[in-house]
Amino acid sequence: MFFVYRSHYEGPLSKYVRRLPDESVLAWFQRNWHTADLEPELGVDPYGLDSIFDNAAKHGLPVPTSADDLREALHKHLYVEGGEDYVRLDEHSLRVRTDDDEVELAYYFFDDTVIAQSPERLAYLVHDQWPLPDTADAPARFTPSVPVLPAGQSGADDATTYAVLMTFSDGESLAITTPWEFPGVSLGNLAAHLRATEPNANWDPELLVLRELVEPGDDTIGPALERCNRWPGFNLNETPWPGLPWDHELTDGRDPGLSKIHVSDHLAHMAIHIDDTFGYQQWYLFDTTWAATHPDLAQSLLRYAGHWDPLERTD
């Protein structure tokens, strides 16, 4: 079973992943029902999760013997910032959304059955390694399973590049973006395409900054990402707007030297350092060649950007 804590306090990927020995969510709660300190068990202290165990001890709650018992206990005694819909338990998973008055947070328990059944929804969420695998086979077809926004005029390549830009500025750190697509543009030609393309009126500020910082001699998108990393406008307190990077100083403890950038032929990603408290925000750029080689990672990453609950069904 997997435990995942989606939190901007948790490293360059803003999430923490841990393998657990239990066969089910119910079995994990049964084993830990009388646990006073969760950190040795999980490796982190998820915001609010301890409340169910504190209340179990305070009120003498019996160990749940079924999923229905556990659901009732969670809805009555688990502290979350939100309603019952923020606590979602089924036979194979528990998904919880909350916030700590600074940023939104979520934590999850997934048994091996749901991981095997839904890799196109969960592969990125349970992936804990930097960088993502960047191997890519021959170009192949890839169709996103979630909505994406066209970023303008099509290029001439037999590929499409997707941009997943998970920056935020007001504490709303979950379900923060709809991915962009550049049809007919491979990642290798994205820099040239950005230089030659007038921005769409609806472009996110991050795309505008990226376009502004592409220089005529750039053969790949890597140098522009390096300049974005040094551009001072990205922080938690202000909306990032494009402008000359030398107009302002870095704010709020940003340290570009702590950021991580990885660029390959068909995948580029950056974990941009924000500050020592709130950690990092992530940008991913990949084309259909990479996505077709790693379809579960690609589909689940696109989904991760737009909704806190990867198992929510909209069809």
Coordinates of C-alpha atoms in Angstrom, one line a residue:
M1 CA 0.0 0.0 0.0
F2 CA 1.1 3.6 -0.6
F3 CA 0.8 6.7 1.5
V4 CA 1.2 10.0 -0.3
Y5 CA 1.2 13.5 1.3
R6 CA 0.7 16.2 -1.3
S7 CA 2.3 19.3 0.4
H8 CA 4.5 22.1 -0.7
Y9 CA 6.5 21.6 2.5
E10 CA 7.7 18.3 1.1
G11 CA 10.7 18.7 -1.2
P12 CA 11.2 19.5 -4.9
L13 CA 8.2 17.5 -6.0
S14 CA 5.9 18.9 -3.3
K15 CA 4.9 15.5 -2.2
Y16 CA 6.0 12.7 0.1
V17 CA 5.5 9.0 -0.8
R18 CA 5.9 6.0 1.5
R19 CA 5.3 2.3 1.1
L20 CA 3.3 0.7 3.9
P21 CA 3.1 -3.0 4.7
D22 CA -0.7 -3.2 5.1
E23 CA -3.0 -4.8 2.6
S24 CA -5.8 -2.3 2.9
V25 CA -6.7 1.1 4.2
L26 CA -8.9 -0.4 6.9
A27 CA -6.0 -2.7 8.0
W28 CA -3.7 0.3 8.4
F29 CA -6.1 2.2 10.5
Q30 CA -6.8 -0.9 12.6
R31 CA -3.1 -1.4 13.2
N32 CA -2.5 2.3 14.2
W33 CA -5.8 3.0 16.0
H34 CA -4.0 3.4 19.3
T35 CA -0.9 5.2 17.9
A36 CA -0.1 8.5 19.6
D37 CA 2.6 9.7 17.2
L38 CA 2.2 9.1 13.4
E39 CA 5.6 10.5 12.3
P40 CA 7.6 7.3 13.0
E41 CA 5.0 5.4 11.1
L42 CA 4.5 7.6 8.1
G43 CA 7.7 9.6 8.0
V44 CA 5.8 12.9 8.1
D45 CA 3.0 14.4 10.2
P46 CA 0.1 15.0 7.8
Y47 CA -1.9 18.0 8.8
G48 CA -5.0 17.0 10.8
L49 CA -4.6 13.2 10.4
D50 CA -3.7 12.8 14.1
S51 CA -7.1 14.1 15.1
I52 CA -8.8 10.8 14.4
F53 CA -6.4 8.9 16.7
D54 CA -6.6 11.6 19.4
N55 CA -10.4 11.4 19.3
A56 CA -10.3 7.6 19.4
A57 CA -8.2 7.8 22.6
K58 CA -10.3 10.7 24.1
H59 CA -13.7 9.1 23.4
G60 CA -12.8 5.5 23.6
L61 CA -13.8 4.8 20.0
P62 CA -13.7 1.1 19.1
V63 CA -11.3 -0.1 16.4
P64 CA -13.3 -0.1 13.2
T65 CA -14.2 -3.5 11.8
S66 CA -15.5 -2.5 8.4
A67 CA -15.1 0.3 5.8
D68 CA -18.5 1.6 6.9
D69 CA -17.3 1.9 10.5
L70 CA -14.1 3.7 9.4
R71 CA -16.0 6.1 7.2
E72 CA -18.4 7.0 10.0
A73 CA -15.5 7.6 12.4
L74 CA -13.6 9.7 9.8
H75 CA -16.6 11.9 9.0
K76 CA -17.3 12.5 12.7
H77 CA -13.8 12.7 14.2
L78 CA -11.2 13.6 11.5
Y79 CA -10.3 17.3 11.4
V80 CA -10.3 18.8 7.9
E81 CA -10.8 22.3 6.6
G82 CA -13.9 21.5 4.5
G83 CA -17.0 19.4 4.3
E84 CA -17.6 15.6 4.2
D85 CA -16.7 15.6 0.5
Y86 CA -13.1 16.3 1.5
V87 CA -12.9 12.9 3.1
R88 CA -13.4 10.2 0.4
L89 CA -13.1 6.5 1.5
D90 CA -13.8 3.5 -0.7
E91 CA -12.7 -0.1 -0.6
H92 CA -9.2 0.6 -2.0
S93 CA -8.3 4.1 -1.0
L94 CA -8.7 7.1 1.2
R95 CA -8.3 10.6 -0.2
V96 CA -8.5 13.7 2.1
R97 CA -8.2 17.4 1.2
T98 CA -7.6 20.1 3.8
D99 CA -5.5 23.3 4.3
D100 CA -3.4 24.8 7.1
D101 CA -4.5 28.4 6.5
E102 CA -1.4 28.9 4.4
V103 CA -1.6 26.3 1.5
E104 CA -4.0 23.5 0.5
L105 CA -2.9 20.0 1.3
A106 CA -4.0 16.5 0.5
Y107 CA -3.1 13.0 1.7
Y108 CA -3.9 9.6 0.3
F109 CA -3.8 5.9 1.1
F110 CA -3.9 3.6 -1.9
D111 CA -3.8 -0.2 -1.8
D112 CA -2.0 -2.2 -4.4
T113 CA -5.3 -3.1 -6.2
V114 CA -6.2 0.4 -7.1
I115 CA -2.6 1.2 -8.1
A116 CA -2.7 -1.7 -10.5
Q117 CA -6.2 -0.8 -11.8
S118 CA -5.6 2.9 -12.4
P119 CA -2.0 3.7 -13.3
E120 CA -3.2 6.4 -15.8
R121 CA -4.6 8.2 -12.7
L122 CA -2.0 7.4 -10.0
A123 CA 1.4 6.8 -11.6
Y124 CA 2.7 10.3 -11.2
L125 CA 1.2 10.8 -7.7
V126 CA 3.1 7.7 -6.3
H127 CA 6.3 8.5 -8.3
D128 CA 8.9 10.0 -5.9
Q129 CA 12.0 10.2 -7.9
W130 CA 13.7 13.2 -9.6
P131 CA 14.0 13.5 -12.5
L132 CA 11.2 11.7 -14.3
P133 CA 12.4 9.0 -16.7
D134 CA 13.3 10.7 -20.0
T135 CA 13.6 7.8 -22.3
A136 CA 11.6 8.2 -25.5
D137 CA 10.8 5.8 -28.3
A138 CA 9.8 6.7 -31.8
P139 CA 7.0 9.2 -32.2
A140 CA 3.6 7.7 -31.5
R141 CA 0.0 8.8 -30.9
F142 CA -1.0 10.2 -27.5
T143 CA -4.4 11.7 -26.6
P144 CA -4.9 13.4 -23.2
S145 CA -7.7 12.0 -21.1
V146 CA -8.3 15.4 -19.4
P147 CA -9.1 18.9 -20.9
V148 CA -6.1 20.9 -22.2
L149 CA -6.0 24.4 -23.6
P150 CA -4.7 25.1 -27.1
A151 CA -1.9 27.6 -26.9
G152 CA -2.3 29.1 -30.4
Q153 CA -1.5 28.3 -34.0
S154 CA -0.3 24.8 -34.9
G155 CA 3.3 24.1 -35.9
A156 CA 4.5 21.8 -38.6
D157 CA 5.9 19.0 -36.5
D158 CA 4.3 15.6 -36.1
A159 CA 4.1 16.1 -32.4
T160 CA 2.4 18.1 -29.7
T161 CA 4.1 19.7 -26.6
Y162 CA 2.2 20.0 -23.3
A163 CA 3.0 22.5 -20.6
V164 CA 2.0 21.8 -17.0
L165 CA 2.9 24.9 -14.9
M166 CA 2.1 24.3 -11.3
T167 CA 2.8 27.7 -9.8
F168 CA 0.4 29.4 -7.5
S169 CA 0.4 32.8 -5.6
D170 CA -2.5 32.8 -3.1
G171 CA -2.4 29.5 -1.2
E172 CA -4.7 27.7 -3.6
S173 CA -2.1 25.1 -4.3
L174 CA -4.3 22.1 -5.4
A175 CA -6.1 21.8 -8.7
I176 CA -4.3 24.9 -9.8
T177 CA -4.0 24.7 -13.6
T178 CA -5.3 23.4 -16.9
P179 CA -2.4 22.1 -19.0
W180 CA -1.6 23.9 -22.3
E181 CA -0.9 22.2 -25.6
F182 CA 1.2 23.4 -28.5
P183 CA -0.1 21.3 -31.4
G184 CA 2.3 20.6 -34.1
V185 CA 5.3 21.5 -32.0
S186 CA 7.9 19.1 -30.6
L187 CA 9.7 20.0 -27.4
G188 CA 12.9 20.5 -29.4
N189 CA 11.3 23.2 -31.5
L190 CA 9.3 24.9 -28.7
A191 CA 11.9 27.7 -28.1
A192 CA 11.8 28.7 -31.8
H193 CA 8.0 28.4 -31.8
L194 CA 7.6 30.7 -28.8
R195 CA 9.9 33.3 -30.4
A196 CA 7.8 33.2 -33.6
T197 CA 4.3 33.1 -32.0
E198 CA 2.2 35.9 -30.7
P199 CA 0.9 34.9 -27.3
N200 CA -2.7 33.9 -26.9
A201 CA -4.7 36.5 -24.8
N202 CA -5.5 33.8 -22.3
W203 CA -1.9 32.6 -21.7
D204 CA -0.9 32.1 -18.1
P205 CA 1.7 34.6 -16.9
E206 CA 4.3 31.7 -16.7
L207 CA 4.0 31.1 -20.4
L208 CA 4.4 34.8 -21.1
V209 CA 7.5 34.9 -18.9
L210 CA 8.9 31.8 -20.6
R211 CA 8.4 33.4 -24.1
E212 CA 9.9 36.7 -23.0
L213 CA 13.1 34.9 -21.8
V214 CA 13.7 32.8 -24.9
E215 CA 16.6 34.3 -26.8
P216 CA 17.3 34.1 -30.5
G217 CA 20.3 31.7 -30.1
D218 CA 18.4 29.2 -28.0
D219 CA 18.2 25.8 -29.7
T220 CA 16.3 24.2 -26.8
I221 CA 14.0 25.4 -24.1
G222 CA 16.7 24.7 -21.4
P223 CA 18.3 28.1 -21.4
A224 CA 15.0 29.9 -21.1
L225 CA 14.1 27.7 -18.1
E226 CA 17.4 28.7 -16.5
R227 CA 16.5 32.4 -17.0
C228 CA 13.0 31.8 -15.6
N229 CA 14.6 30.2 -12.5
R230 CA 16.6 33.4 -12.0
W231 CA 13.6 35.7 -12.8
P232 CA 12.5 37.2 -9.5
G233 CA 8.7 37.4 -10.1
F234 CA 7.7 33.9 -8.9
N235 CA 6.7 33.8 -5.2
L236 CA 3.7 32.9 -3.1
N237 CA 2.5 36.4 -2.5
E238 CA 2.1 38.0 -5.9
T239 CA 0.8 37.1 -9.3
P240 CA 3.8 36.6 -11.6
W241 CA 3.8 39.0 -14.5
P242 CA 6.3 39.2 -17.3
G243 CA 8.9 41.9 -17.2
L244 CA 12.6 42.5 -17.3
P245 CA 14.3 40.2 -14.7
W246 CA 16.7 42.9 -13.6
D247 CA 13.9 45.2 -12.5
H248 CA 13.5 43.6 -9.1
E249 CA 15.4 41.7 -6.5
L250 CA 14.6 38.1 -5.5
T251 CA 12.1 38.1 -2.7
D252 CA 10.9 35.9 0.2
G253 CA 14.1 33.8 0.4
R254 CA 14.1 32.5 -3.2
D255 CA 17.4 30.7 -4.0
P256 CA 17.8 29.8 -7.7
G257 CA 20.8 27.6 -6.7
L258 CA 18.4 25.2 -4.9
S259 CA 16.1 24.8 -7.9
K260 CA 16.3 21.6 -10.0
I261 CA 16.2 21.7 -13.8
H262 CA 16.4 18.7 -16.1
V263 CA 16.1 18.9 -19.9
S264 CA 16.2 16.1 -22.4
D265 CA 15.1 15.8 -26.0
H266 CA 11.4 15.2 -25.2
L267 CA 11.0 16.2 -21.6
A268 CA 12.0 19.3 -19.6
H269 CA 11.0 19.9 -16.0
M270 CA 11.9 22.4 -13.3
A271 CA 11.3 22.5 -9.6
I272 CA 11.7 26.2 -8.9
H273 CA 12.7 27.1 -5.3
I274 CA 10.3 29.5 -3.7
D275 CA 11.5 29.7 -0.1
D276 CA 12.7 27.5 2.8
T277 CA 9.1 27.1 4.1
F278 CA 7.0 26.5 1.1
G279 CA 9.6 24.7 -0.9
Y280 CA 9.2 24.4 -4.6
Q281 CA 6.8 24.8 -7.5
Q282 CA 6.9 22.6 -10.6
W283 CA 6.9 23.1 -14.4
Y284 CA 6.7 20.2 -16.8
L285 CA 7.1 20.4 -20.6
F286 CA 6.9 17.2 -22.6
D287 CA 5.9 16.2 -26.1
T288 CA 3.9 13.3 -27.5
T289 CA 7.0 11.2 -28.1
W290 CA 7.7 11.2 -24.4
A291 CA 4.1 10.8 -23.5
A292 CA 3.5 7.8 -25.7
T293 CA 6.6 6.2 -24.2
H294 CA 5.3 6.9 -20.6
P295 CA 1.5 7.1 -21.1
D296 CA 0.6 6.4 -17.5
L297 CA 3.0 9.1 -16.1
A298 CA 1.9 11.6 -18.8
Q299 CA -1.9 11.0 -18.3
S300 CA -1.6 11.1 -14.5
L301 CA 0.6 14.2 -14.5
L302 CA -2.0 16.1 -16.7
R303 CA -4.7 15.0 -14.3
Y304 CA -2.6 15.9 -11.2
A305 CA -2.4 19.5 -12.4
G306 CA -6.1 20.0 -12.5
H307 CA -7.7 18.1 -9.6
W308 CA -6.8 17.1 -6.1
D309 CA -8.5 13.8 -6.3
P310 CA -7.1 11.6 -9.1
L311 CA -9.9 9.0 -8.7
E312 CA -12.8 11.5 -9.2
R313 CA -14.9 10.3 -12.1
T314 CA -16.4 13.0 -14.3
D315 CA -17.8 10.7 -17.0

